[in-house]
């Protein structure tokens, strides 16, 4: 039997994480990038923070550079993490993205290569060959089952959106299975927060689109903290009760923005606030001296940082006003 990993096994890496947190981009540093007079000056500021040259005029090259930085961080921490499955949590979503791309490309008779992201647990070529041949025995079990179900749905309905929902549902199941196998309550909570955010988005979008409760039932994900039956009731009532359901939770601000959308508001701020609510859960790791929580929160903070850099640099590159870019930046706990 494998030795059970204890919180104290994370003493060394937790101390290292606290030191690495000082390298995260603070809001003040992002403001400097935002207020830089030229793109060259903005890129120089980021280079001083340890980033490679990020050229907003070449989005694909910029994305490749951010992906390389992300891979380097994951590889670095994988060497010292007591359980590598915590690193896998931040890789497996790319496996599911790649399955979506492969299945859609196969259905259309095109090559998925330009849509694949080689940042998952499974090498993209291995994944592509396994799915196209149907020989998925060597893939992680959840991923193999997900690919099979999504392919069946796509073949039957010819609706890629339904196949995507299947894969997203399996992705959350996969994450939760990892949390269960490790025995991490903090990771369970992180998965639940993501599911609650996805379900709130689905609720607001379906009401805005005029879809009925039964449509929403098909796109909700199980496993969140907010009761599915209560979400469906809000849908049946046309949005009435939204604030009563979400007001006592960390999703209060997102729900307020969602209510505005139902009166004709824009989606951008709502999407940001849903992400910020998940970040609020992760910020609880700041009070944890050692254990898996600081590691998970740091990796999630880096993911948020990469998202913010892309929003910031591409926004500058397209001439968006600073105030508009500022409202789209996700909150970070630093």
XYZ file of C-alpha atoms in Angstrom:
334
model
C 0.000 0.000 0.000
C 1.296 3.457 -0.908
C 2.296 5.665 1.993
C -0.392 8.250 2.788
C 0.869 11.762 2.149
C 0.500 14.103 5.128
C 0.298 17.909 5.240
C 3.741 17.976 6.802
C 5.174 16.361 3.678
C 4.480 19.729 2.031
C 6.633 21.746 4.433
C 9.493 22.264 1.981
C 7.416 22.994 -1.116
C 5.061 25.264 0.846
C 8.011 27.366 1.960
C 9.239 27.495 -1.619
C 5.782 28.498 -2.871
C 5.702 31.414 -0.441
C 9.011 32.605 -1.890
C 7.764 32.121 -5.477
C 4.617 34.124 -4.741
C 6.756 37.242 -4.565
C 7.339 36.796 -8.314
C 3.631 36.913 -9.168
C 2.515 40.063 -10.958
C 0.849 42.398 -8.503
C -1.991 44.685 -9.525
C 0.481 47.576 -9.310
C 2.856 45.898 -11.749
C 0.016 45.199 -14.178
C -0.968 48.860 -13.932
C 2.582 49.745 -14.991
C 2.225 47.521 -18.048
C -1.183 48.986 -18.758
C 0.085 52.564 -18.510
C 3.289 51.962 -20.521
C 3.656 54.505 -23.319
C 4.590 51.890 -25.935
C 4.259 48.141 -26.426
C 8.043 47.895 -26.276
C 8.044 49.502 -22.843
C 5.268 47.154 -21.667
C 7.208 44.105 -22.864
C 10.363 45.365 -21.136
C 8.534 45.623 -17.811
C 7.424 42.007 -18.146
C 10.926 40.885 -19.064
C 12.135 42.454 -15.821
C 9.591 40.172 -14.104
C 11.160 37.103 -15.716
C 8.948 36.701 -18.779
C 10.347 36.142 -22.269
C 9.655 38.712 -24.955
C 5.891 38.800 -25.498
C 5.000 40.434 -28.802
C 1.304 41.458 -28.892
C 1.547 42.010 -32.656
C 2.164 38.266 -33.051
C -0.552 36.569 -30.931
C 0.448 33.011 -31.845
C 4.074 33.622 -30.842
C 2.911 35.303 -27.639
C 0.663 32.355 -26.780
C 3.555 29.958 -27.454
C 5.809 31.955 -25.119
C 3.180 31.952 -22.355
C 2.651 28.206 -22.837
C 6.385 27.619 -22.515
C 6.477 29.670 -19.304
C 3.555 27.672 -17.953
C 5.176 24.349 -18.837
C 8.407 25.401 -17.160
C 6.537 26.241 -13.940
C 4.668 22.928 -13.907
C 7.843 20.943 -14.622
C 9.739 22.807 -11.923
C 7.130 22.122 -9.233
C 6.453 18.550 -10.393
C 9.966 17.643 -9.280
C 9.273 18.668 -5.677
C 5.520 18.041 -5.267
C 4.872 15.071 -2.916
C 2.036 13.973 -5.215
C 2.327 14.714 -8.962
C -1.437 14.446 -9.389
C -1.764 18.015 -8.130
C 0.226 19.067 -11.177
C -2.003 16.908 -13.397
C -5.045 18.928 -12.298
C -3.670 21.837 -14.313
C -2.895 19.634 -17.313
C -5.961 17.481 -17.764
C -8.203 20.293 -19.056
C -5.950 20.475 -22.123
C -6.498 16.771 -22.774
C -10.236 17.437 -22.952
C -9.713 20.489 -25.158
C -7.672 18.343 -27.530
C -10.332 15.628 -27.662
C -12.890 18.297 -28.638
C -10.610 19.516 -31.436
C -9.855 16.025 -32.748
C -13.487 14.884 -32.799
C -14.720 18.052 -34.508
C -11.941 17.945 -37.109
C -12.634 14.279 -37.849
C -16.334 15.031 -38.280
C -15.474 17.792 -40.763
C -12.715 15.848 -42.514
C -10.029 18.383 -41.566
C -6.682 18.289 -39.782
C -6.905 19.307 -36.093
C -3.173 20.004 -35.690
C -3.477 23.803 -35.562
C -6.064 23.558 -32.759
C -4.176 21.121 -30.526
C -2.381 22.300 -27.385
C 0.494 20.073 -26.264
C 0.118 20.977 -22.602
C -1.881 18.038 -21.266
C -0.990 14.744 -19.623
C -1.109 12.955 -22.971
C 1.105 13.838 -25.918
C -1.107 15.274 -28.663
C 0.071 12.848 -31.341
C -0.555 9.875 -29.051
C -4.006 11.220 -28.213
C -4.871 11.881 -31.849
C -3.833 8.384 -32.940
C -5.695 6.730 -30.055
C -8.970 8.518 -30.781
C -8.818 8.146 -34.551
C -7.994 4.432 -34.292
C -10.418 3.763 -31.448
C -7.600 2.143 -29.474
C -7.915 4.215 -26.301
C -6.871 1.553 -23.784
C -3.623 3.353 -22.973
C -5.329 6.672 -22.234
C -6.348 7.666 -18.677
C -9.618 5.853 -17.952
C -11.836 8.947 -17.562
C -10.446 10.494 -20.729
C -11.022 7.315 -22.745
C -14.634 7.043 -21.525
C -15.189 10.743 -22.219
C -13.891 10.481 -25.779
C -16.084 7.456 -26.481
C -19.264 9.107 -25.170
C -18.568 12.424 -26.914
C -17.911 10.650 -30.219
C -21.175 8.756 -29.923
C -23.081 11.981 -29.187
C -21.423 13.773 -32.097
C -22.035 10.876 -34.497
C -25.689 10.658 -33.424
C -26.662 14.324 -33.170
C -24.063 16.061 -35.381
C -24.119 18.768 -32.695
C -20.584 19.718 -31.558
C -21.974 21.788 -28.674
C -23.557 18.699 -27.127
C -20.274 16.810 -27.509
C -18.457 19.691 -25.798
C -20.879 19.536 -22.858
C -20.213 15.813 -22.504
C -16.458 16.422 -22.425
C -16.738 19.304 -19.946
C -18.835 17.108 -17.660
C -16.209 14.351 -17.821
C -13.441 16.881 -17.184
C -15.038 17.897 -13.887
C -15.587 14.240 -13.016
C -11.927 13.573 -13.726
C -10.809 16.451 -11.507
C -13.122 15.332 -8.719
C -11.886 11.746 -9.042
C -8.330 12.996 -8.551
C -9.425 14.937 -5.461
C -11.167 11.815 -4.131
C -8.173 9.571 -4.812
C -5.793 11.979 -3.085
C -8.199 12.757 -0.253
C -7.895 16.528 -0.630
C -10.806 18.576 0.710
C -9.217 21.763 -0.621
C -9.086 20.322 -4.139
C -12.691 19.105 -3.817
C -13.669 22.667 -2.933
C -11.784 24.048 -5.932
C -13.640 21.707 -8.278
C -16.968 22.590 -6.668
C -16.267 26.315 -7.077
C -15.547 25.809 -10.787
C -18.740 23.799 -11.240
C -20.787 26.454 -9.439
C -19.271 29.145 -11.701
C -20.071 27.109 -14.828
C -23.631 26.480 -13.673
C -24.219 30.166 -12.920
C -22.978 31.035 -16.409
C -25.277 28.395 -17.902
C -28.266 29.680 -15.914
C -27.826 33.290 -17.028
C -27.086 32.399 -20.642
C -30.056 30.067 -21.045
C -32.506 32.588 -19.584
C -31.054 35.306 -21.789
C -31.408 33.055 -24.848
C -35.014 32.255 -23.977
C -34.279 28.563 -23.418
C -36.485 26.560 -21.044
C -35.683 24.719 -17.822
C -35.309 21.365 -19.585
C -32.606 22.784 -21.838
C -30.757 24.056 -18.766
C -31.059 20.654 -17.099
C -29.072 19.177 -19.964
C -26.158 21.599 -19.602
C -25.819 21.788 -15.813
C -22.914 19.967 -14.187
C -23.376 17.849 -11.098
C -21.170 18.159 -8.038
C -21.323 21.837 -7.100
C -22.263 23.323 -3.735
C -25.295 25.176 -5.116
C -28.307 22.880 -5.437
C -29.236 21.971 -9.018
C -32.946 21.892 -8.229
C -32.753 25.440 -6.887
C -30.930 26.584 -10.047
C -33.624 24.982 -12.210
C -36.347 26.748 -10.207
C -34.712 30.135 -10.898
C -34.727 29.201 -14.581
C -38.391 28.189 -14.489
C -39.193 31.530 -12.826
C -37.424 33.480 -15.571
C -34.568 34.623 -13.321
C -36.644 35.518 -10.276
C -34.831 34.367 -7.139
C -31.335 34.633 -8.661
C -30.051 36.948 -5.943
C -31.770 35.010 -3.181
C -29.972 31.850 -4.309
C -26.509 33.315 -4.903
C -26.554 36.334 -2.568
C -25.291 34.418 0.500
C -22.428 32.845 -1.499
C -19.096 34.017 -2.922
C -20.949 34.428 -6.238
C -22.981 37.419 -5.013
C -21.209 39.990 -7.216
C -21.356 37.678 -10.243
C -25.082 37.109 -9.682
C -25.670 40.868 -9.491
C -23.930 41.224 -12.859
C -25.989 38.295 -14.145
C -29.176 40.073 -13.120
C -28.021 43.094 -15.119
C -27.478 40.868 -18.168
C -31.057 39.634 -17.934
C -32.074 43.292 -18.220
C -29.921 43.738 -21.322
C -26.399 44.213 -19.912
C -23.123 42.940 -21.383
C -21.536 39.549 -20.591
C -17.912 40.646 -20.147
C -18.060 41.804 -16.527
C -20.237 38.851 -15.545
C -17.697 36.367 -16.935
C -14.888 38.094 -15.044
C -16.800 38.057 -11.758
C -17.539 34.337 -12.098
C -13.791 33.730 -12.437
C -13.079 36.080 -9.528
C -15.403 34.083 -7.280
C -13.366 30.936 -7.954
C -10.252 32.973 -7.171
C -11.870 34.007 -3.893
C -12.047 30.348 -2.880
C -8.366 29.852 -3.700
C -7.351 32.919 -1.699
C -8.174 30.902 1.404
C -4.847 29.134 0.888
C -3.128 32.269 2.185
C -4.170 31.246 5.684
C -2.756 27.712 5.296
C 0.806 27.334 6.570
C 1.591 24.131 4.680
C -0.147 21.407 2.721
C -1.452 21.070 -0.808
C -3.529 24.276 -0.658
C -0.629 26.740 -1.203
C 0.607 24.674 -4.172
C -2.826 24.526 -5.835
C -3.521 28.210 -5.196
C -0.139 29.274 -6.587
C -0.600 27.270 -9.789
C -4.106 28.683 -10.223
C -2.740 32.191 -9.633
C -0.212 31.627 -12.396
C -3.022 30.509 -14.719
C -4.883 33.718 -13.893
C -1.717 35.692 -14.541
C -1.299 34.190 -18.020
C -4.942 35.028 -18.778
C -4.452 38.599 -17.576
C -1.298 39.084 -19.619
C -3.098 37.961 -22.747
C -6.052 40.273 -22.050
C -3.720 43.149 -21.262
C -1.304 42.847 -24.182
C -3.889 41.999 -26.831
C -6.107 44.778 -25.537
C -3.251 47.247 -25.870
C -2.460 45.883 -29.311
C -6.000 46.464 -30.558
C -6.164 49.945 -29.084
C -8.682 49.265 -26.328
C -8.862 52.063 -23.745
C -7.025 51.316 -20.509
C -10.244 51.586 -18.485
C -11.883 48.882 -20.617
C -8.892 46.545 -20.281
C -8.794 47.177 -16.547
C -12.382 45.966 -16.090
C -11.543 42.674 -17.828
C -8.541 41.723 -15.704
C -9.179 38.838 -13.322
C -8.556 39.329 -9.596
C -5.437 37.800 -8.083
C -4.685 37.136 -4.436
C -1.379 39.067 -4.525
